Amino acid sequence: MSAGPWRIAAGHLARNRAAMAGVAVFVVIALACLAAPLYAEHVAHTDPFRSNVSGTTVVDGRTVQVLAPSSTGLGLGVTPIGPTWDPGHYFLGADNQGRDVLARLLYGGRNSLFIGLISALLCCLIATAVGVLAGYAGGPVDALLSRTLDVVWSIPVYLLAICLSVILLTSGLRLGPITISAGSLWVPILIIAVVYVPYVARPVRGQVVALRNRDYIQAAIGTGASDVRVMRRDVLPNILPTAIVFVPIMMALDMLTESALSFLSVGVQPPDASWGTIINDGLGLLYTRPAVTIAPGLCIAATAVALNVLGDGVRDALDPGAR
Amino acid sequence: MLLFAVRRLASAVLVLFAISVLVFLIFFATPGVDPAARIAGRNADPATLAQVRHSFGLDRPIPIRYALMMRHLFISRDLESFVNRGAKVIPQIVQATPVTLSLVLGAAVIWVLFAVLMGTVAAWRRGTVADPLIMLAGVVGISLPVYWLGEVVNLITQSRLHGSVFSWVPPLGYVSLTDDPGQWALHLLFPWLTLAVLYAGIYARLLRSELVANLNEDYVRTARAKGISERRILIRHALRCSLIPIVSLFGLDFGALVGGAALLTEVVFGLPGVGKLTYDALQTVDLPMIMATVIYAAFFVVLANAVVDVLYARLDPRARHA
């Protein structure tokens, strides 16, 4: 495989200012999230995973309670401290357990980004394998795989993901040598990767079917090359751009799906956090402390926009027809 | 054409059967999962477990359990909730359907209107600032988590600006169309808009790329050579062909949404539709309820798919022989 077409595509991508802006936004968000422990320990001096119900903090030189008794309605319950805009103390306020929202946001972002990235890669990997196999083999293998993909795709993705989550979250998964415990991040990763496989595998298969009738593939088969060799040397390199185009788009889609599942409390499980679980935490505080809900949503939206713009750029760079 | 329709319908029935098996297996045959333990509750003693297993037929072989379940679902339609013993599942779904249909129909009208407008203007104004700006709006649309957008809309219309600009917005909930059409529309206005944002983005992006591809086709060059105005070419020639893939996507999305993909919007806006039913069942891990709503959803998707394919074959004769 020569570097020629890839280098040309990379050059195209580098000259695409929108795509590069997307990369920049994504890198900034990812770095900030990676620095979560630094922020929590050295700037905010807080443990965002321990509830801090009776804690106090300093605002404008005065010591105040993190969870103040509610002054509205019947005076029952508590209202957490709102945004102080002071990076050292509860910059975005606290949630209903008195935990620092900004610190949780950064930690949650690590999980959201990790789940998005790994499930997107996993999904594209499985989908490419299935698509190439189905498209190249044809006949009954293709029929079986294609119909299976059709059936899976006929169930709305969110519903399928919810069904799988409900089952796997209570008991975990034991499939041969693979054991995944119920609260593990791998449960949402695996589920999200699997439910989107048809989305990627079907176009890949379509391309392989078209490729298979091309003269050079027929020639390779005619010279006696083994199926594995033809798939690896002649089919895969031509399919790779299609699969790569899907990675950033799928990561955006996967992150949105993860956040929705977590919002429905069937995604990331406590004590772990993700942007979706923080939005869920903010539900009861929506009208009093909207920052808890708004901030993680903006993070998801910004990351998804950056990835989608990058995805468009990658598509334009790899697909000469779309230029 | 008739033969095509019949063949398509037969395959739809087959797909439905496969889906029901798949969903059943997810719930009742995932390795390491014991539905009886779920029903009996935490820390149930072995005797209770055995009793539950027997009363729900869980001690029978899997194909028989599948047949029993399907009989309860489709023939006697008396499948009962595991959580609220005695509550029938199917009537609840039937009752929730008009709510979901109202939500999805209204949103569909809005998103198709906006998408056609955005996509056409973007393709028409290609090369000017309008095109990337409209497409950026589309990207933002597909990047917003819908439930979060709903929360923010609620925050603004129900709380922050409810005293001034949005004082006319009714509280969250649903009013039936037959009770009061005006209130029906008023209650659904913001749910419609919220749900439409995502799909308007998807469709606008798709339509623009289809239009741009079609404008490079030979038939457009011919039309130009005949001296037809650019506007007429765009609307009468290119847009017509570009709408074909949109129709097929619309069928899929519409089916999925009616089937419960509008779940998040329904939950956030407190609309008692099928999605809300699924969500509530999720909170109590009510397996028959979740299974019934998912199979119901699949039914709509498969039906919509079949209808779209038949329509597609009417629109594009090539598809009949593919």
XYZ file of C-alpha atoms in Angstrom:
645
model
C 0.000 0.000 0.000
C 1.662 3.227 -1.131
C 1.424 6.377 0.922
C 0.350 8.390 -2.123
C -3.441 8.645 -1.847
C -3.276 8.846 1.937
C -0.806 11.702 1.818
C -2.988 13.561 -0.683
C -6.013 13.045 1.567
C -4.085 14.215 4.635
C -3.055 17.316 2.724
C -6.659 18.007 1.790
C -7.746 17.568 5.373
C -5.005 19.855 6.693
C -6.124 22.597 4.317
C -9.759 22.267 5.421
C -10.059 25.040 7.979
C -13.407 23.923 9.386
C -12.113 20.396 9.967
C -8.962 21.723 11.620
C -11.085 23.921 13.890
C -13.028 20.782 14.793
C -9.769 19.003 15.646
C -8.655 21.956 17.785
C -11.916 22.060 19.756
C -11.821 18.315 20.270
C -8.188 18.356 21.445
C -8.864 21.179 23.916
C -11.857 19.332 25.404
C -9.967 16.039 25.545
C -6.932 17.626 27.224
C -9.119 19.386 29.778
C -10.798 16.102 30.638
C -7.475 14.286 30.871
C -6.372 16.933 33.359
C -9.380 16.199 35.600
C -7.348 14.747 38.525
C -4.969 17.721 38.378
C -7.873 20.134 38.646
C -9.669 18.229 41.379
C -6.601 17.750 43.557
C -4.564 20.887 43.061
C -7.053 23.603 42.120
C -10.420 22.730 43.600
C -9.100 20.466 46.414
C -12.155 18.263 46.252
C -13.111 14.652 45.706
C -15.887 14.754 43.095
C -16.977 11.188 43.876
C -17.675 11.626 47.596
C -20.827 13.319 48.752
C -20.170 16.473 50.670
C -23.532 17.095 52.281
C -22.355 19.073 55.294
C -19.365 20.735 53.631
C -18.643 24.441 53.586
C -16.793 26.661 51.182
C -15.624 30.256 51.011
C -17.389 32.738 48.738
C -16.310 36.402 48.756
C -14.446 35.851 52.022
C -17.501 34.429 53.795
C -17.910 30.800 54.763
C -21.107 29.331 53.329
C -22.666 25.879 53.346
C -22.423 23.918 50.112
C -25.967 22.633 50.589
C -28.092 25.439 51.995
C -31.511 24.583 53.480
C -34.158 25.363 50.930
C -35.806 28.751 51.436
C -38.683 28.258 48.991
C -41.847 26.220 49.253
C -42.159 24.220 52.434
C -38.519 24.771 53.283
C -37.852 21.061 52.891
C -34.748 19.759 51.178
C -31.640 21.635 50.281
C -30.416 23.848 47.494
C -26.814 23.299 46.448
C -24.531 26.247 45.978
C -24.749 27.866 42.530
C -21.886 28.793 40.225
C -19.303 30.969 41.987
C -17.231 31.573 38.821
C -14.192 31.130 41.077
C -12.030 28.334 39.665
C -10.873 27.337 43.145
C -14.281 26.827 44.750
C -17.295 25.357 43.015
C -16.815 27.190 39.721
C -20.069 25.704 38.359
C -21.660 25.135 41.753
C -22.479 21.828 43.396
C -24.925 19.014 42.680
C -27.494 17.748 45.161
C -24.834 15.777 47.018
C -22.576 18.788 47.407
C -20.076 17.557 44.835
C -18.148 20.036 42.684
C -19.868 20.104 39.273
C -16.846 21.279 37.287
C -14.635 18.518 38.708
C -17.335 15.960 37.946
C -17.739 17.432 34.470
C -14.058 16.861 33.712
C -14.076 13.336 35.132
C -17.360 12.569 33.361
C -15.882 13.795 30.099
C -13.126 11.211 30.342
C -15.723 8.446 30.425
C -17.896 9.999 27.723
C -14.941 10.464 25.373
C -13.495 7.047 26.177
C -16.785 5.263 25.570
C -17.394 7.241 22.377
C -13.938 6.564 20.950
C -13.643 2.890 21.839
C -17.167 1.980 20.790
C -16.735 3.850 17.488
C -13.487 1.996 16.742
C -14.973 -1.323 17.813
C -18.104 -0.718 15.759
C -16.163 0.173 12.599
C -13.885 -2.836 13.092
C -16.720 -5.332 13.491
C -18.740 -3.692 10.714
C -15.829 -3.764 8.260
C -15.184 -7.432 9.004
C -18.863 -8.319 8.590
C -19.286 -6.128 5.499
C -16.183 -7.482 3.741
C -17.068 -11.073 4.574
C -20.677 -10.708 3.411
C -19.847 -8.766 0.272
C -16.943 -10.972 -0.762
C -18.427 -14.359 0.053
C -21.832 -13.663 -1.508
C -24.379 -16.477 -1.674
C -25.802 -17.922 1.533
C -23.158 -16.307 3.789
C -24.088 -12.901 2.420
C -27.801 -13.643 2.668
C -27.502 -14.728 6.290
C -25.320 -11.792 7.365
C -27.330 -9.210 5.415
C -30.677 -10.402 6.737
C -29.285 -10.410 10.270
C -28.123 -6.820 9.818
C -31.580 -5.909 8.450
C -33.286 -7.429 11.463
C -31.021 -5.683 13.958
C -31.460 -2.386 12.117
C -35.269 -2.747 12.234
C -35.212 -2.263 15.981
C -34.799 1.418 16.853
C -31.196 1.767 18.122
C -32.142 3.378 21.407
C -34.669 0.660 22.194
C -32.237 -2.119 21.318
C -29.536 -0.478 23.417
C -31.986 -0.080 26.309
C -33.013 -3.751 26.125
C -29.413 -4.924 26.125
C -28.511 -2.516 28.932
C -31.369 -3.631 31.160
C -30.210 -7.215 30.866
C -26.464 -6.702 31.050
C -26.503 -4.105 33.817
C -28.026 -6.509 36.290
C -25.976 -9.576 35.579
C -22.956 -8.592 33.531
C -21.876 -10.776 30.641
C -20.150 -14.134 30.646
C -19.465 -15.226 27.095
C -16.762 -17.882 26.970
C -13.501 -16.321 28.089
C -14.935 -12.789 28.212
C -16.349 -11.703 31.535
C -17.679 -8.190 31.964
C -18.951 -7.135 35.349
C -22.277 -5.335 35.484
C -21.074 -1.863 36.475
C -18.186 -1.828 34.018
C -17.772 0.867 31.367
C -17.420 -1.984 28.878
C -21.140 -2.717 29.114
C -22.174 0.562 27.432
C -19.136 0.419 25.128
C -20.046 -3.019 23.841
C -23.755 -2.296 23.548
C -23.284 0.959 21.675
C -20.722 -0.608 19.354
C -23.021 -3.518 18.512
C -26.241 -1.579 17.889
C -24.608 0.601 15.220
C -22.850 -2.233 13.366
C -25.563 -2.462 10.652
C -25.305 1.288 10.049
C -21.665 0.912 8.994
C -21.638 -2.671 7.726
C -24.353 -2.187 5.101
C -22.579 0.513 3.069
C -19.274 -1.374 3.433
C -20.902 -4.522 2.086
C -22.384 -2.575 -0.809
C -18.948 -1.301 -1.776
C -17.393 -4.744 -1.537
C -20.099 -6.174 -3.794
C -19.345 -3.468 -6.356
C -15.579 -4.070 -6.017
C -15.888 -7.805 -6.379
C -16.983 -7.508 -9.998
C -14.148 -5.174 -10.918
C -11.612 -6.522 -13.385
C -8.604 -6.284 -11.106
C -10.259 -8.330 -8.390
C -11.371 -10.897 -10.930
C -7.817 -10.913 -12.271
C -6.409 -11.484 -8.782
C -8.797 -14.386 -8.257
C -7.958 -15.679 -11.729
C -4.231 -15.772 -11.005
C -5.030 -18.130 -8.141
C -4.686 -15.792 -5.186
C -6.388 -17.163 -2.087
C -9.587 -15.533 -0.829
C -7.833 -14.294 2.285
C -5.114 -12.712 0.181
C -7.592 -11.023 -2.177
C -9.606 -9.701 0.753
C -6.533 -8.424 2.555
C -4.518 -7.071 -0.376
C -7.152 -5.935 -2.850
C -10.475 -5.443 -1.106
C -9.534 -4.083 2.309
C -7.319 -1.185 1.151
C -10.181 0.032 -1.041
C -12.705 -0.276 1.764
C -10.548 1.368 4.398
C -11.442 4.969 3.420
C -15.148 4.175 3.808
C -14.544 2.707 7.247
C -12.322 5.593 8.324
C -14.894 8.183 7.231
C -17.299 6.573 9.675
C -15.008 6.797 12.731
C -15.465 10.479 13.712
C -19.170 10.455 12.800
C -19.717 7.281 14.780
C -17.838 8.706 17.737
C -20.210 11.684 17.805
C -23.217 9.395 17.455
C -21.891 6.998 20.103
C -21.288 9.815 22.576
C -24.837 11.076 22.062
C -26.159 7.549 22.532
C -24.069 7.015 25.658
C -25.322 10.262 27.136
C -28.927 9.317 26.391
C -28.512 5.876 27.959
C -26.817 7.394 31.000
C -29.593 9.978 31.215
C -32.069 7.082 31.316
C -29.825 5.516 34.018
C -28.995 2.483 31.893
C -25.606 3.722 30.719
C -22.651 4.591 32.915
C -23.375 3.459 36.475
C -22.555 5.323 39.702
C -20.065 5.957 41.222
C -18.667 6.521 37.705
C -19.852 9.691 36.008
C -20.351 10.723 32.418
C -21.849 13.823 30.852
C -25.147 11.977 30.570
C -25.262 10.999 34.247
C -24.492 14.578 35.290
C -27.443 15.830 33.204
C -29.502 13.198 35.008
C -28.184 14.483 38.375
C -29.248 17.972 37.360
C -32.836 16.971 36.561
C -34.253 17.777 39.986
C -32.284 21.003 40.117
C -33.249 22.242 36.646
C -35.157 25.335 37.759
C -32.962 26.227 40.754
C -29.447 25.275 39.606
C -29.617 24.928 35.807
C -25.817 24.979 35.485
C -25.672 21.322 36.538
C -27.755 20.427 33.461
C -26.559 23.040 30.996
C -22.796 22.579 31.329
C -22.544 18.862 30.439
C -25.013 19.322 27.574
C -22.863 22.080 26.109
C -19.823 19.805 26.430
C -21.585 16.998 24.553
C -22.837 19.390 21.883
C -19.432 21.050 21.395
C -17.654 17.704 21.119
C -20.273 16.298 18.748
C -20.159 19.396 16.507
C -16.348 19.214 16.417
C -16.435 15.506 15.503
C -19.159 15.922 12.879
C -17.310 18.800 11.215
C -14.120 16.728 11.287
C -16.091 13.797 9.863
C -17.306 15.932 6.951
C -13.713 17.033 6.349
C -12.415 13.456 6.392
C -15.136 12.428 3.947
C -14.298 15.251 1.570
C -10.599 14.404 1.814
C -10.974 10.668 1.227
C -13.735 10.721 -1.352
C -12.525 12.485 -4.498
C -16.047 12.426 -5.911
C -17.376 14.638 -3.149
C -14.744 17.330 -3.589
C -45.870 -4.021 -9.346
C -48.456 -6.041 -7.408
C -46.111 -9.004 -7.301
C -43.407 -6.727 -5.916
C -45.738 -5.490 -3.188
C -46.739 -9.008 -2.184
C -43.112 -10.196 -2.125
C -42.128 -7.190 -0.062
C -44.912 -7.816 2.444
C -43.972 -11.467 2.811
C -40.394 -10.549 3.615
C -41.660 -7.978 6.119
C -43.536 -10.709 7.977
C -40.388 -12.831 8.001
C -38.319 -9.954 9.395
C -40.927 -9.370 12.096
C -40.728 -13.001 13.129
C -36.928 -12.782 13.320
C -37.164 -9.621 15.427
C -39.577 -11.174 17.875
C -37.210 -14.140 18.298
C -34.222 -11.858 18.746
C -35.922 -9.657 21.333
C -37.263 -12.683 23.165
C -33.809 -14.203 23.296
C -32.263 -10.979 24.605
C -34.694 -10.948 27.499
C -35.097 -14.599 28.310
C -32.031 -16.407 27.054
C -29.037 -14.119 27.608
C -26.369 -16.302 29.228
C -26.175 -15.724 32.953
C -29.499 -13.881 33.196
C -32.347 -15.286 35.250
C -35.636 -13.467 34.642
C -37.165 -15.275 37.619
C -34.645 -13.634 39.942
C -35.686 -10.291 38.487
C -39.370 -10.914 39.068
C -38.988 -12.395 42.532
C -36.999 -9.410 43.690
C -33.708 -9.202 45.517
C -32.750 -11.826 48.128
C -35.611 -14.162 47.232
C -35.281 -17.650 48.742
C -35.033 -20.689 46.407
C -38.632 -21.752 47.065
C -40.000 -18.370 45.939
C -37.754 -18.487 42.891
C -39.021 -21.921 41.924
C -42.599 -20.800 42.357
C -42.083 -17.717 40.223
C -40.326 -19.807 37.607
C -43.259 -22.148 37.412
C -46.032 -19.571 37.433
C -44.427 -17.665 34.564
C -43.667 -20.826 32.635
C -39.960 -20.135 32.907
C -39.176 -23.777 33.619
C -40.331 -24.850 30.140
C -38.022 -25.193 27.135
C -37.240 -21.960 25.299
C -39.278 -22.545 22.074
C -42.383 -23.246 24.149
C -41.809 -20.143 26.247
C -41.424 -18.180 23.026
C -44.700 -19.560 21.670
C -46.472 -18.836 24.961
C -45.187 -15.286 25.012
C -46.235 -14.633 21.419
C -49.668 -16.067 22.103
C -50.058 -13.657 24.996
C -48.784 -10.803 22.833
C -50.671 -11.286 19.586
C -53.497 -13.801 19.951
C -55.030 -13.497 23.406
C -53.417 -10.050 23.908
C -53.532 -10.538 27.674
C -49.835 -10.273 28.480
C -49.558 -9.010 32.044
C -46.996 -6.789 33.633
C -44.505 -8.523 35.943
C -44.452 -5.534 38.246
C -48.051 -4.335 38.488
C -49.656 -7.747 38.627
C -52.921 -7.719 36.740
C -52.113 -4.691 34.571
C -52.519 -5.640 30.918
C -49.726 -4.519 28.629
C -51.419 -4.286 25.225
C -54.286 -1.888 26.165
C -51.742 0.475 27.676
C -49.787 0.522 24.430
C -52.975 1.057 22.418
C -53.894 3.956 24.695
C -50.467 5.570 24.396
C -50.259 5.330 20.609
C -52.283 8.486 19.714
C -49.997 10.586 21.922
C -46.893 9.338 20.163
C -48.529 9.681 16.749
C -49.485 13.302 17.518
C -45.941 14.095 18.595
C -44.238 12.440 15.639
C -46.668 13.650 12.950
C -46.370 17.286 13.997
C -42.611 17.083 14.318
C -42.368 15.383 10.916
C -44.248 18.204 9.192
C -41.925 20.752 10.796
C -38.690 18.939 10.102
C -39.524 18.155 6.463
C -40.478 21.790 5.824
C -37.315 23.127 7.411
C -35.064 20.496 5.843
C -36.357 21.111 2.311
C -36.001 24.842 2.808
C -32.499 24.626 4.330
C -31.195 22.018 1.881
C -32.538 23.778 -1.195
C -31.317 27.220 -0.188
C -27.881 25.809 0.730
C -27.527 24.063 -2.638
C -28.880 27.092 -4.497
C -26.498 29.472 -2.712
C -23.495 27.195 -3.024
C -20.281 29.191 -2.965
C -21.721 31.991 -0.821
C -21.637 32.302 2.989
C -25.241 31.117 3.229
C -24.321 27.519 2.332
C -21.749 26.827 5.079
C -23.840 28.760 7.606
C -26.939 26.689 6.902
C -24.902 23.505 6.975
C -23.349 24.527 10.300
C -26.865 24.940 11.669
C -27.560 21.432 10.417
C -24.474 20.050 12.168
C -25.470 21.737 15.420
C -28.930 20.225 15.020
C -27.584 16.692 14.796
C -25.104 17.287 17.634
C -27.511 18.424 20.354
C -28.682 15.726 22.736
C -32.457 15.869 22.232
C -33.368 15.300 25.890
C -30.982 18.060 26.950
C -32.450 20.445 24.381
C -35.878 19.609 25.799
C -34.666 20.370 29.324
C -33.279 23.723 28.232
C -36.525 24.532 26.391
C -38.417 23.676 29.579
C -36.065 25.801 31.629
C -36.745 28.793 29.391
C -40.453 28.369 28.670
C -41.565 26.946 32.026
C -39.331 28.849 34.408
C -36.992 31.640 33.375
C -39.119 33.443 30.802
C -42.460 32.001 31.812
C -43.299 35.255 33.549
C -42.835 37.325 30.412
C -42.408 36.128 26.816
C -43.606 32.552 27.322
C -46.483 33.114 29.718
C -48.790 31.477 27.130
C -46.947 28.142 27.331
C -49.129 25.578 29.125
C -47.676 23.302 31.811
C -46.103 20.023 30.666
C -48.531 17.293 29.707
C -50.862 16.193 26.962
C -54.352 17.209 25.910
C -56.145 14.925 23.469
C -56.875 16.259 19.978
C -60.538 15.294 20.286
C -60.879 17.147 23.611
C -59.453 20.485 22.546
C -57.530 20.878 19.279
C -56.135 24.275 20.284
C -54.715 23.053 23.583
C -53.485 19.898 21.845
C -51.344 21.952 19.483
C -50.252 24.352 22.219
C -49.104 21.542 24.505
C -47.240 19.859 21.673
C -45.650 22.926 20.078
C -42.330 22.820 21.939
C -42.051 19.013 21.903
C -42.585 19.180 18.115
C -39.909 21.806 17.647
C -37.449 20.006 19.932
C -37.873 16.685 18.174
C -37.710 18.331 14.750
C -34.308 19.967 15.342
C -32.311 16.730 15.034
C -34.145 15.451 11.969
C -34.196 18.824 10.210
C -30.395 18.762 10.526
C -30.066 15.231 9.154
C -32.446 15.797 6.254
C -31.104 19.207 5.308
C -27.578 17.802 5.070
C -28.700 14.808 3.047
C -30.862 16.889 0.715
C -28.081 19.361 0.028
C -25.581 16.673 -0.931
C -28.185 14.940 -3.120
C -29.027 18.239 -4.828
C -25.380 19.060 -5.425
C -24.806 15.604 -6.929
C -27.919 15.873 -9.111
C -26.959 19.340 -10.382
C -23.880 17.717 -11.957
C -25.964 15.137 -13.818
C -26.438 15.012 -17.565
C -30.170 15.702 -17.433
C -29.516 18.993 -15.692
C -27.018 19.943 -18.398
C -29.635 19.088 -21.003
C -32.190 21.225 -19.203
C -29.696 24.087 -19.042
C -28.961 23.692 -22.742
C -32.673 23.969 -23.431
C -32.558 27.347 -21.731
C -34.634 26.514 -18.668
C -34.047 28.931 -15.813
C -31.730 27.841 -12.975
C -34.524 28.156 -10.464
C -36.838 25.917 -12.446
C -34.039 23.369 -12.928
C -33.363 23.347 -9.201
C -36.956 22.987 -8.088
C -38.626 21.105 -10.913
C -35.761 18.826 -11.961
C -33.041 18.385 -9.342
C -35.204 18.648 -6.212
C -37.645 16.042 -7.510
C -34.938 13.442 -7.958
C -33.169 14.410 -4.751
C -36.302 13.792 -2.734
C -36.339 10.068 -3.589
C -33.695 8.996 -1.017
C -35.315 11.392 1.475
C -38.599 9.531 1.104
C -36.963 6.237 1.923
C -35.151 7.659 4.966
C -38.340 9.354 6.109
C -40.199 6.070 6.205
C -37.536 4.519 8.391
C -37.305 7.435 10.797
C -41.036 7.872 11.043
C -41.528 4.207 11.849
C -38.760 4.214 14.431
C -40.111 7.359 16.102
C -43.668 6.100 16.313
C -42.243 2.865 17.652
C -40.681 4.568 20.627
C -37.528 6.309 19.425
C -39.259 9.533 20.542
C -38.851 8.176 24.070
C -36.487 10.902 25.254
C -38.711 13.727 23.998
C -41.766 12.146 25.610
C -39.960 11.702 28.928
C -38.655 15.254 29.054
C -41.997 16.823 28.144
C -44.113 14.445 30.232
C -46.094 13.113 27.264
C -47.747 9.778 28.087
C -46.825 8.061 24.801
C -45.332 4.692 23.990
C -41.823 5.929 24.706
C -42.861 7.123 28.166
C -44.421 3.706 28.743
C -41.106 2.062 27.864
C -39.273 4.482 30.122
C -41.551 3.794 33.082
C -41.226 0.049 32.501
C -37.470 0.577 32.444
C -37.544 2.204 35.869
C -39.257 -0.839 37.360
C -37.526 -3.354 35.036
C -40.912 -4.603 33.842
C -39.705 -7.119 31.257
C -43.007 -7.980 29.479
C -43.770 -4.276 29.128
C -40.356 -3.471 27.673
C -40.515 -6.464 25.368
C -44.010 -5.615 24.152
C -43.116 -2.001 23.413
C -39.966 -3.020 21.552
C -41.778 -5.580 19.412
C -44.510 -3.020 18.798
C -41.782 -0.588 17.743
C -40.248 -3.099 15.389
C -43.683 -3.701 13.913
C -43.959 -0.028 12.977
C -40.451 0.119 11.585
C -40.937 -2.974 9.434
C -44.343 -1.776 8.250
C -43.019 1.679 7.408
C -40.090 0.054 5.619
C -42.343 -2.077 3.475
C -44.640 0.841 2.625
C -41.647 2.973 1.703
C -40.169 0.277 -0.517
C -43.449 -0.098 -2.381
C -43.720 3.694 -2.730
C -40.110 3.801 -3.836
C -40.817 1.263 -6.542
C -43.662 3.496 -7.734
C -41.362 6.512 -7.812
C -38.377 4.752 -9.325
C -39.163 1.791 -11.606
C -35.542 0.585 -11.458
C -36.065 -0.455 -7.819
C -38.709 -3.021 -8.798
C -36.149 -5.256 -10.436
C -33.276 -4.740 -8.034
